[in-house]
């Protein structure tokens, strides 16, 4: 039957036996086959490979970036406080291997150093954007290699950018708006109000409203917790309404009642980091780590990296369709680029040849002139 089909038009050949548009039929299984274990296989594979998560902390010197990271991950990462005398903004990156139950997490924390310390802050966002792009570029280069090793490649692309807002209770600084605007198409930006114990409850409510309206009116797209997955739609929807989270960081433990809790003690009282009546730290930890870490990783790959990749490949002359909107393959792009290059090379060669001929002619004329002068002298 296949031989018969092969002898006809290409549509009749065996490769087309299932005609396009025919769809596929649902057939019942007479017994257990085993592919229902696929989700488990995926989980096992992921757990044995381990996970990676990369956080970028952007915020002025001393706003509590390092303390918040220590508080979030319940550990003490190394790190020296920065001075306020940096000539420019730098980024400091540290990677740690963490283990919780049987799950391994390679965590990279990148922190700005000297952000907001310069008199002229116009270009403060630039090193941050360059850093994010450099991680995208490294991934793209790995992807474009003939021998790709993506499965054990250390992915350094930034999955979440925590933007630390100073607890002024007033409004966002222009540095904040400019930086977040520059970052919003490159990374998932999560603004947080740092050191929120410095601001009263009523001021905080007003401050949150002010920040949100300023972000909207300046067209800054912050990361929204996804509401399309039923399992997390409700909690994520509620949490989106609480943004930006007002956080407090502390690794100091104090005895409250008969429990040791993370807190900050002041002459007038104690503020508890994990008490939801005191701040939004728990909300941030839940949203960032427990509920949406995978979505942040996914958004980084499918939205931000995809945009970088598309722009970069277009810049390099690659395109999916020709001017008549017909598909244009990588091979054709390569051929077109090669022909363009050879054409330019030929043009340059021709120009050089012409120049050479012209120079020879000029030299000949000069020699003839000199010969004539010599003869007349004799
Ligand atoms: P650099 O890395 O030097 O830019 O600073 P940083 O942003 O990492 O700040 P760091 O965590 O070193 O904290 C600076 C100071 O602020 C320390 O004395 C912290 O104890 C204090 N601090 C951190 N978080 C909070 C907070 O939530 N509230 C208050 N009141 N102080 C905090
Ligand atoms: Mg620090």
Short mmCIF file of C-alpha atoms and ligand atoms in Angstrom, two decimals:
data_model
loop_
_atom_site.label_atom_id
_atom_site.label_comp_id
_atom_site.label_asym_id
_atom_site.label_seq_id
_atom_site.Cartn_x
_atom_site.Cartn_y
_atom_site.Cartn_z
CA UNK A 1 0.00 0.00 0.00
CA UNK A 2 2.89 2.35 0.86
CA UNK A 3 4.65 1.57 -2.44
CA UNK A 4 1.44 2.41 -4.27
CA UNK A 5 1.11 5.68 -2.39
CA UNK A 6 4.75 6.55 -3.11
CA UNK A 7 4.24 6.36 -6.83
CA UNK A 8 1.61 9.14 -6.82
CA UNK A 9 1.91 12.88 -6.29
CA UNK A 10 3.98 14.06 -3.26
CA UNK A 11 0.75 14.53 -1.24
CA UNK A 12 -0.04 10.84 -1.76
CA UNK A 13 3.37 9.59 -0.61
CA UNK A 14 3.58 7.62 2.65
CA UNK A 15 4.68 10.67 4.59
CA UNK A 16 1.28 12.19 3.93
CA UNK A 17 -0.88 9.14 4.72
CA UNK A 18 -2.38 11.05 7.61
CA UNK A 19 -3.79 13.93 5.63
CA UNK A 20 -3.35 17.41 7.09
CA UNK A 21 -6.49 18.59 8.81
CA UNK A 22 -7.67 15.04 9.48
CA UNK A 23 -6.74 15.48 13.15
CA UNK A 24 -6.04 12.59 15.47
CA UNK A 25 -8.48 10.12 16.94
CA UNK A 26 -8.92 9.44 20.61
CA UNK A 27 -8.53 5.70 21.17
CA UNK A 28 -9.18 3.92 24.45
CA UNK A 29 -6.39 1.87 26.06
CA UNK A 30 -7.23 -1.72 26.94
CA UNK A 31 -4.83 -1.70 29.90
CA UNK A 32 -2.11 0.21 31.76
CA UNK A 33 0.72 1.44 29.52
CA UNK A 34 2.78 3.56 31.88
CA UNK A 35 3.05 7.04 30.37
CA UNK A 36 0.95 8.42 33.22
CA UNK A 37 4.26 8.52 35.09
CA UNK A 38 5.59 11.27 32.79
CA UNK A 39 4.92 14.10 35.28
CA UNK A 40 6.80 12.10 37.97
CA UNK A 41 9.66 11.48 35.55
CA UNK A 42 9.87 15.23 34.95
CA UNK A 43 9.86 16.00 38.66
CA UNK A 44 12.60 13.43 39.34
CA UNK A 45 14.70 14.74 36.47
CA UNK A 46 14.33 18.36 37.62
CA UNK A 47 15.14 17.50 41.22
CA UNK A 48 18.26 15.57 40.25
CA UNK A 49 19.41 18.41 37.96
CA UNK A 50 18.73 21.06 40.61
CA UNK A 51 17.37 24.54 40.04
CA UNK A 52 18.86 27.94 39.61
CA UNK A 53 17.47 31.33 40.55
CA UNK A 54 19.09 34.69 40.06
CA UNK A 55 18.05 37.80 41.94
CA UNK A 56 19.19 41.33 41.22
CA UNK A 57 18.92 43.84 44.07
CA UNK A 58 18.88 47.42 42.87
CA UNK A 59 18.84 50.16 45.46
CA UNK A 60 20.75 52.98 47.03
CA UNK A 61 23.66 52.23 49.34
CA UNK A 62 22.57 51.13 52.80
CA UNK A 63 18.88 50.53 51.96
CA UNK A 64 19.02 47.02 53.43
CA UNK A 65 19.64 44.88 50.31
CA UNK A 66 22.08 42.45 51.95
CA UNK A 67 20.03 42.21 55.14
CA UNK A 68 16.87 41.40 53.17
CA UNK A 69 18.62 38.62 51.23
CA UNK A 70 19.90 37.11 54.49
CA UNK A 71 16.40 37.33 55.96
CA UNK A 72 14.71 35.85 52.88
CA UNK A 73 16.96 32.81 52.69
CA UNK A 74 17.41 32.41 56.42
CA UNK A 75 21.18 32.44 56.28
CA UNK A 76 24.13 34.80 56.39
CA UNK A 77 25.61 35.47 52.99
CA UNK A 78 29.00 37.14 53.04
CA UNK A 79 29.29 40.73 51.91
CA UNK A 80 30.82 43.96 53.07
CA UNK A 81 28.81 47.19 53.26
CA UNK A 82 29.70 49.56 50.41
CA UNK A 83 31.12 53.04 50.89
CA UNK A 84 29.30 56.10 49.58
CA UNK A 85 32.33 57.22 47.59
CA UNK A 86 32.06 54.99 44.51
CA UNK A 87 32.92 56.87 41.31
CA UNK A 88 30.21 54.91 39.45
CA UNK A 89 27.66 52.15 39.84
CA UNK A 90 29.01 48.61 39.91
CA UNK A 91 27.44 45.20 40.21
CA UNK A 92 28.57 42.52 42.57
CA UNK A 93 27.55 38.94 41.92
CA UNK A 94 27.82 35.97 44.27
CA UNK A 95 26.58 32.43 43.70
CA UNK A 96 25.65 30.01 46.48
CA UNK A 97 24.55 26.39 46.58
CA UNK A 98 21.57 25.96 48.87
CA UNK A 99 19.77 22.78 49.86
CA UNK A 100 16.26 22.41 51.28
CA UNK A 101 15.01 18.84 51.83
CA UNK A 102 16.19 17.07 48.67
CA UNK A 103 15.98 20.16 46.45
CA UNK A 104 19.17 21.94 45.44
CA UNK A 105 19.11 25.60 44.45
CA UNK A 106 21.98 27.45 42.85
CA UNK A 107 21.22 30.99 43.95
CA UNK A 108 22.93 34.02 42.48
CA UNK A 109 22.53 37.35 44.21
CA UNK A 110 23.62 40.38 42.27
CA UNK A 111 23.65 43.66 44.10
CA UNK A 112 24.30 47.22 42.98
CA UNK A 113 27.22 48.95 44.63
CA UNK A 114 27.26 52.73 44.79
CA UNK A 115 23.82 53.18 43.23
CA UNK A 116 22.57 56.72 43.84
CA UNK A 117 25.87 57.97 45.30
CA UNK A 118 27.03 60.06 42.34
CA UNK A 119 26.22 63.75 41.92
CA UNK A 120 25.25 63.14 38.31
CA UNK A 121 22.93 60.13 38.36
CA UNK A 122 21.95 60.32 34.69
CA UNK A 123 23.79 57.15 33.67
CA UNK A 124 23.28 55.15 36.87
CA UNK A 125 20.98 52.67 35.12
CA UNK A 126 23.49 51.90 32.35
CA UNK A 127 25.77 49.39 34.17
CA UNK A 128 22.66 47.52 35.34
CA UNK A 129 21.20 47.27 31.83
CA UNK A 130 24.61 46.25 30.48
CA UNK A 131 24.90 43.52 33.11
CA UNK A 132 21.47 42.09 32.29
CA UNK A 133 22.24 42.17 28.56
CA UNK A 134 25.61 40.49 29.12
CA UNK A 135 23.87 37.52 30.75
CA UNK A 136 21.41 37.28 27.83
CA UNK A 137 24.30 37.49 25.39
CA UNK A 138 26.19 34.68 27.15
CA UNK A 139 23.10 32.46 26.93
CA UNK A 140 22.55 33.36 23.26
CA UNK A 141 26.17 32.53 22.44
CA UNK A 142 25.77 29.14 24.13
CA UNK A 143 22.55 28.53 22.18
CA UNK A 144 24.24 29.41 18.88
CA UNK A 145 27.16 27.04 19.44
CA UNK A 146 27.32 23.89 17.33
CA UNK A 147 28.04 21.85 20.46
CA UNK A 148 25.58 23.30 22.93
CA UNK A 149 25.77 22.32 26.56
CA UNK A 150 22.60 24.03 27.74
CA UNK A 151 21.63 21.25 30.15
CA UNK A 152 24.61 21.90 32.40
CA UNK A 153 25.14 25.53 31.44
CA UNK A 154 25.09 27.88 34.43
CA UNK A 155 22.26 30.18 33.46
CA UNK A 156 23.08 33.61 34.86
CA UNK A 157 20.09 35.46 33.40
CA UNK A 158 18.33 37.58 36.02
CA UNK A 159 14.96 36.14 37.00
CA UNK A 160 13.80 38.82 39.41
CA UNK A 161 14.88 42.37 40.06
CA UNK A 162 13.99 43.65 43.50
CA UNK A 163 13.95 47.42 43.27
CA UNK A 164 14.47 48.97 46.71
CA UNK A 165 12.53 52.21 47.18
CA UNK A 166 13.65 54.50 50.01
CA UNK A 167 10.94 54.92 52.69
CA UNK A 168 10.54 58.64 52.15
CA UNK A 169 6.74 58.53 52.31
CA UNK A 170 6.84 61.24 49.68
CA UNK A 171 7.16 60.06 46.08
CA UNK A 172 9.49 58.16 43.80
CA UNK A 173 12.77 59.84 42.93
CA UNK A 174 13.45 60.47 39.26
CA UNK A 175 16.38 58.03 39.57
CA UNK A 176 13.87 55.31 40.57
CA UNK A 177 11.51 56.05 37.69
CA UNK A 178 14.25 56.28 35.06
CA UNK A 179 15.93 53.08 36.24
CA UNK A 180 12.74 51.03 36.50
CA UNK A 181 11.63 52.26 33.06
CA UNK A 182 14.94 51.20 31.54
CA UNK A 183 14.72 47.80 33.20
CA UNK A 184 11.07 46.86 32.69
CA UNK A 185 11.49 45.32 29.23
CA UNK A 186 14.58 43.36 30.29
CA UNK A 187 13.72 41.85 33.62
CA UNK A 188 10.82 41.13 36.00
CA UNK A 189 10.83 44.26 38.17
CA UNK A 190 9.38 43.89 41.68
CA UNK A 191 9.44 47.21 43.53
CA UNK A 192 9.63 47.04 47.33
CA UNK A 193 9.57 49.72 49.97
CA UNK A 194 12.74 49.12 51.98
CA UNK A 195 13.14 49.71 55.73
CA UNK A 196 9.40 50.21 56.00
CA UNK A 197 9.64 50.40 59.79
CA UNK A 198 10.68 54.00 59.16
CA UNK A 199 7.22 54.96 57.97
CA UNK A 200 3.89 55.08 59.79
CA UNK A 201 0.93 52.88 58.86
CA UNK A 202 -1.24 55.66 57.40
CA UNK A 203 1.73 57.19 55.55
CA UNK A 204 2.54 53.78 54.11
CA UNK A 205 -0.94 53.35 52.63
CA UNK A 206 -0.70 56.76 50.94
CA UNK A 207 2.88 56.07 49.84
CA UNK A 208 1.88 52.80 48.16
CA UNK A 209 -0.95 54.53 46.27
CA UNK A 210 1.39 57.35 45.21
CA UNK A 211 4.07 54.93 43.99
CA UNK A 212 1.55 52.86 42.02
CA UNK A 213 0.05 55.93 40.32
CA UNK A 214 3.52 57.30 39.48
CA UNK A 215 4.54 53.96 37.96
CA UNK A 216 1.35 53.87 35.88
CA UNK A 217 1.59 57.47 34.70
CA UNK A 218 5.21 56.94 33.67
CA UNK A 219 4.40 53.72 31.84
CA UNK A 220 6.61 51.52 34.03
CA UNK A 221 5.55 47.88 33.67
CA UNK A 222 6.22 46.08 36.90
CA UNK A 223 5.95 42.30 37.24
CA UNK A 224 2.43 41.10 38.02
CA UNK A 225 1.95 37.75 39.73
CA UNK A 226 0.19 35.55 37.17
CA UNK A 227 -3.52 34.91 37.55
CA UNK A 228 -4.05 32.50 34.64
CA UNK A 229 -3.31 29.34 36.64
CA UNK A 230 -6.38 28.45 38.70
CA UNK A 231 -4.33 27.03 41.55
CA UNK A 232 -2.67 30.37 42.32
CA UNK A 233 -5.02 32.87 40.66
CA UNK A 234 -6.72 33.92 43.87
CA UNK A 235 -3.64 34.41 46.02
CA UNK A 236 -1.72 36.09 43.20
CA UNK A 237 -4.64 38.41 42.42
CA UNK A 238 -4.85 39.47 46.08
CA UNK A 239 -1.09 39.97 46.31
CA UNK A 240 -0.98 42.12 43.16
CA UNK A 241 -3.23 44.57 44.99
CA UNK A 242 -0.65 44.79 47.83
CA UNK A 243 2.22 45.86 45.59
CA UNK A 244 4.70 47.38 46.24
CA UNK A 245 5.45 45.27 49.30
CA UNK A 246 6.72 47.15 52.33
CA UNK A 247 9.52 45.09 53.86
CA UNK A 248 11.75 44.99 56.89
CA UNK A 249 14.92 42.94 57.10
CA UNK A 250 16.67 41.56 60.15
CA UNK A 251 18.60 38.48 61.04
CA UNK A 252 18.50 39.26 64.73
CA UNK A 253 16.33 36.86 66.74
CA UNK A 254 14.42 38.02 69.80
CA UNK A 255 12.29 36.09 72.24
CA UNK A 256 8.64 37.10 71.91
CA UNK A 257 6.41 35.09 74.22
CA UNK A 258 8.05 31.67 74.17
CA UNK A 259 9.18 31.85 70.54
CA UNK A 260 12.34 33.17 68.91
CA UNK A 261 11.41 35.49 66.04
CA UNK A 262 13.27 37.71 63.61
CA UNK A 263 12.78 41.25 64.78
CA UNK A 264 14.24 44.72 65.16
CA UNK A 265 14.21 46.25 68.59
CA UNK A 266 13.79 49.97 69.23
CA UNK A 267 13.64 51.98 72.46
CA UNK A 268 9.86 52.22 72.01
CA UNK A 269 9.15 48.64 70.97
CA UNK A 270 9.82 45.72 68.70
CA UNK A 271 8.98 45.19 65.04
CA UNK A 272 8.64 41.59 63.91
CA UNK A 273 9.75 40.78 60.38
CA UNK A 274 7.43 37.83 59.90
CA UNK A 275 4.37 39.43 61.47
CA UNK A 276 1.98 40.39 58.67
CA UNK A 277 0.53 43.16 60.81
CA UNK A 278 3.99 44.77 60.92
CA UNK A 279 5.16 44.47 57.30
CA UNK A 280 4.80 42.59 53.99
CA UNK A 281 7.97 40.49 54.33
CA UNK A 282 6.05 37.19 54.46
CA UNK A 283 4.04 38.20 51.39
CA UNK A 284 7.23 38.92 49.48
CA UNK A 285 8.82 35.60 50.51
CA UNK A 286 5.69 33.65 49.58
CA UNK A 287 5.27 35.33 46.22
CA UNK A 288 8.92 35.40 45.22
CA UNK A 289 10.03 31.99 46.41
CA UNK A 290 7.18 29.63 47.22
CA UNK A 291 4.51 30.51 44.65
CA UNK A 292 6.03 32.26 41.64
CA UNK A 293 9.71 31.31 41.34
CA UNK A 294 8.99 29.11 38.33
CA UNK A 295 6.87 31.80 36.65
CA UNK A 296 9.68 34.33 37.13
CA UNK A 297 12.11 31.89 35.49
CA UNK A 298 9.65 31.18 32.69
CA UNK A 299 8.89 34.87 32.03
CA UNK A 300 12.61 35.59 31.89
CA UNK A 301 13.07 32.97 29.19
CA UNK A 302 9.91 33.42 27.16
CA UNK A 303 9.49 37.18 27.36
CA UNK A 304 12.67 39.06 28.23
CA UNK A 305 15.25 36.75 26.71
CA UNK A 306 13.07 36.20 23.63
CA UNK A 307 12.93 39.96 23.05
CA UNK A 308 16.71 40.28 23.45
CA UNK A 309 17.29 37.32 21.13
CA UNK A 310 14.91 38.65 18.46
CA UNK A 311 16.47 42.14 18.44
CA UNK A 312 19.98 40.70 18.41
CA UNK A 313 19.33 38.26 15.55
CA UNK A 314 17.55 40.95 13.52
CA UNK A 315 20.53 43.24 14.12
CA UNK A 316 22.76 40.46 12.78
CA UNK A 317 20.62 40.34 9.61
CA UNK A 318 18.57 37.22 10.35
CA UNK A 319 14.89 37.29 9.48
CA UNK A 320 12.01 34.81 9.39
CA UNK A 321 10.36 36.10 6.19
CA UNK A 322 11.54 37.75 2.97
CA UNK A 323 10.07 41.09 1.72
CA UNK A 324 7.14 39.11 0.21
CA UNK A 325 6.37 37.60 3.64
CA UNK A 326 7.53 34.16 2.50
CA UNK A 327 9.47 32.03 5.03
CA UNK A 328 13.17 32.75 4.91
CA UNK A 329 15.39 30.03 6.32
CA UNK A 330 18.63 30.37 8.25
CA UNK A 331 20.41 28.86 5.24
CA UNK A 332 18.92 31.51 2.93
CA UNK A 333 19.87 34.28 5.35
CA UNK A 334 23.39 32.93 5.44
CA UNK A 335 23.55 32.76 1.61
CA UNK A 336 22.13 36.30 1.30
CA UNK A 337 24.64 37.63 3.85
CA UNK A 338 27.48 35.75 2.12
CA UNK A 339 26.51 37.17 -1.29
CA UNK A 340 26.20 40.65 0.18
CA UNK A 341 29.66 40.28 1.70
CA UNK A 342 31.18 38.89 -1.53
CA UNK A 343 29.56 41.73 -3.51
CA UNK A 344 31.07 44.31 -1.19
CA UNK A 345 34.45 42.58 -1.38
CA UNK A 346 34.32 42.63 -5.18
CA UNK A 347 33.36 46.30 -5.20
CA UNK A 348 36.30 47.12 -2.92
CA UNK A 349 38.67 45.07 -5.12
CA UNK A 350 37.44 46.90 -8.24
CA UNK A 351 37.92 50.28 -6.52
CA UNK A 352 41.47 49.32 -5.52
CA UNK A 353 42.23 48.11 -9.04
CA UNK A 354 40.96 51.38 -10.52
CA UNK A 355 43.02 53.35 -8.04
CA UNK A 356 46.10 51.31 -8.90
CA UNK A 357 45.61 51.83 -12.66
CA UNK A 358 45.12 55.55 -12.07
CA UNK A 359 48.32 55.76 -9.98
CA UNK A 360 50.29 53.86 -12.64
CA UNK A 361 48.98 56.22 -15.33
CA UNK A 362 49.95 59.24 -13.28
CA UNK A 363 53.43 57.82 -12.63
CA UNK A 364 53.87 57.06 -16.37
CA UNK A 365 52.87 60.60 -17.25
CA UNK A 366 55.33 61.98 -14.69
CA UNK A 367 58.14 59.79 -16.10
CA UNK A 368 57.35 60.82 -19.65
CA UNK A 369 57.41 64.47 -18.64
CA UNK A 370 60.77 64.02 -16.89
CA UNK A 371 62.16 62.21 -19.96
CA UNK A 372 61.01 65.07 -22.19
CA UNK A 373 62.72 67.62 -19.93
CA UNK A 374 65.93 65.58 -19.91
CA UNK A 375 65.97 65.39 -23.73
CA UNK A 376 65.43 69.15 -24.15
CA UNK A 377 68.31 69.83 -21.72
CA UNK A 378 70.66 67.70 -23.77
P1 LIG B 1 25.24 48.34 50.72
O1 LIG B 1 25.52 46.93 50.27
O2 LIG B 1 26.35 48.93 51.49
O3 LIG B 1 24.72 49.22 49.62
O4 LIG B 1 24.04 48.30 51.78
P2 LIG B 1 22.78 47.35 51.78
O5 LIG B 1 21.72 47.94 50.93
O6 LIG B 1 23.17 45.95 51.51
O7 LIG B 1 22.27 47.53 53.29
P3 LIG B 1 22.58 46.57 54.52
O8 LIG B 1 21.77 45.34 54.44
O9 LIG B 1 24.04 46.43 54.69
O10 LIG B 1 21.96 47.44 55.69
C1 LIG B 1 22.44 48.71 56.02
C2 LIG B 1 21.96 49.07 57.44
O11 LIG B 1 20.56 49.15 57.47
C3 LIG B 1 22.34 48.03 58.48
O12 LIG B 1 22.68 48.71 59.65
C4 LIG B 1 21.06 47.22 58.69
O13 LIG B 1 20.97 46.68 59.98
C5 LIG B 1 20.02 48.29 58.47
N1 LIG B 1 18.77 47.72 57.98
C6 LIG B 1 18.62 46.69 57.12
N2 LIG B 1 17.32 46.42 56.91
C7 LIG B 1 16.64 47.31 57.68
C8 LIG B 1 15.25 47.55 57.89
O14 LIG B 1 14.38 46.90 57.34
N3 LIG B 1 14.91 48.57 58.75
C9 LIG B 1 15.84 49.32 59.37
N4 LIG B 1 15.43 50.28 60.17
N5 LIG B 1 17.14 49.13 59.18
C10 LIG B 1 17.55 48.14 58.35
MG1 LIG B 2 24.99 45.13 50.82
#
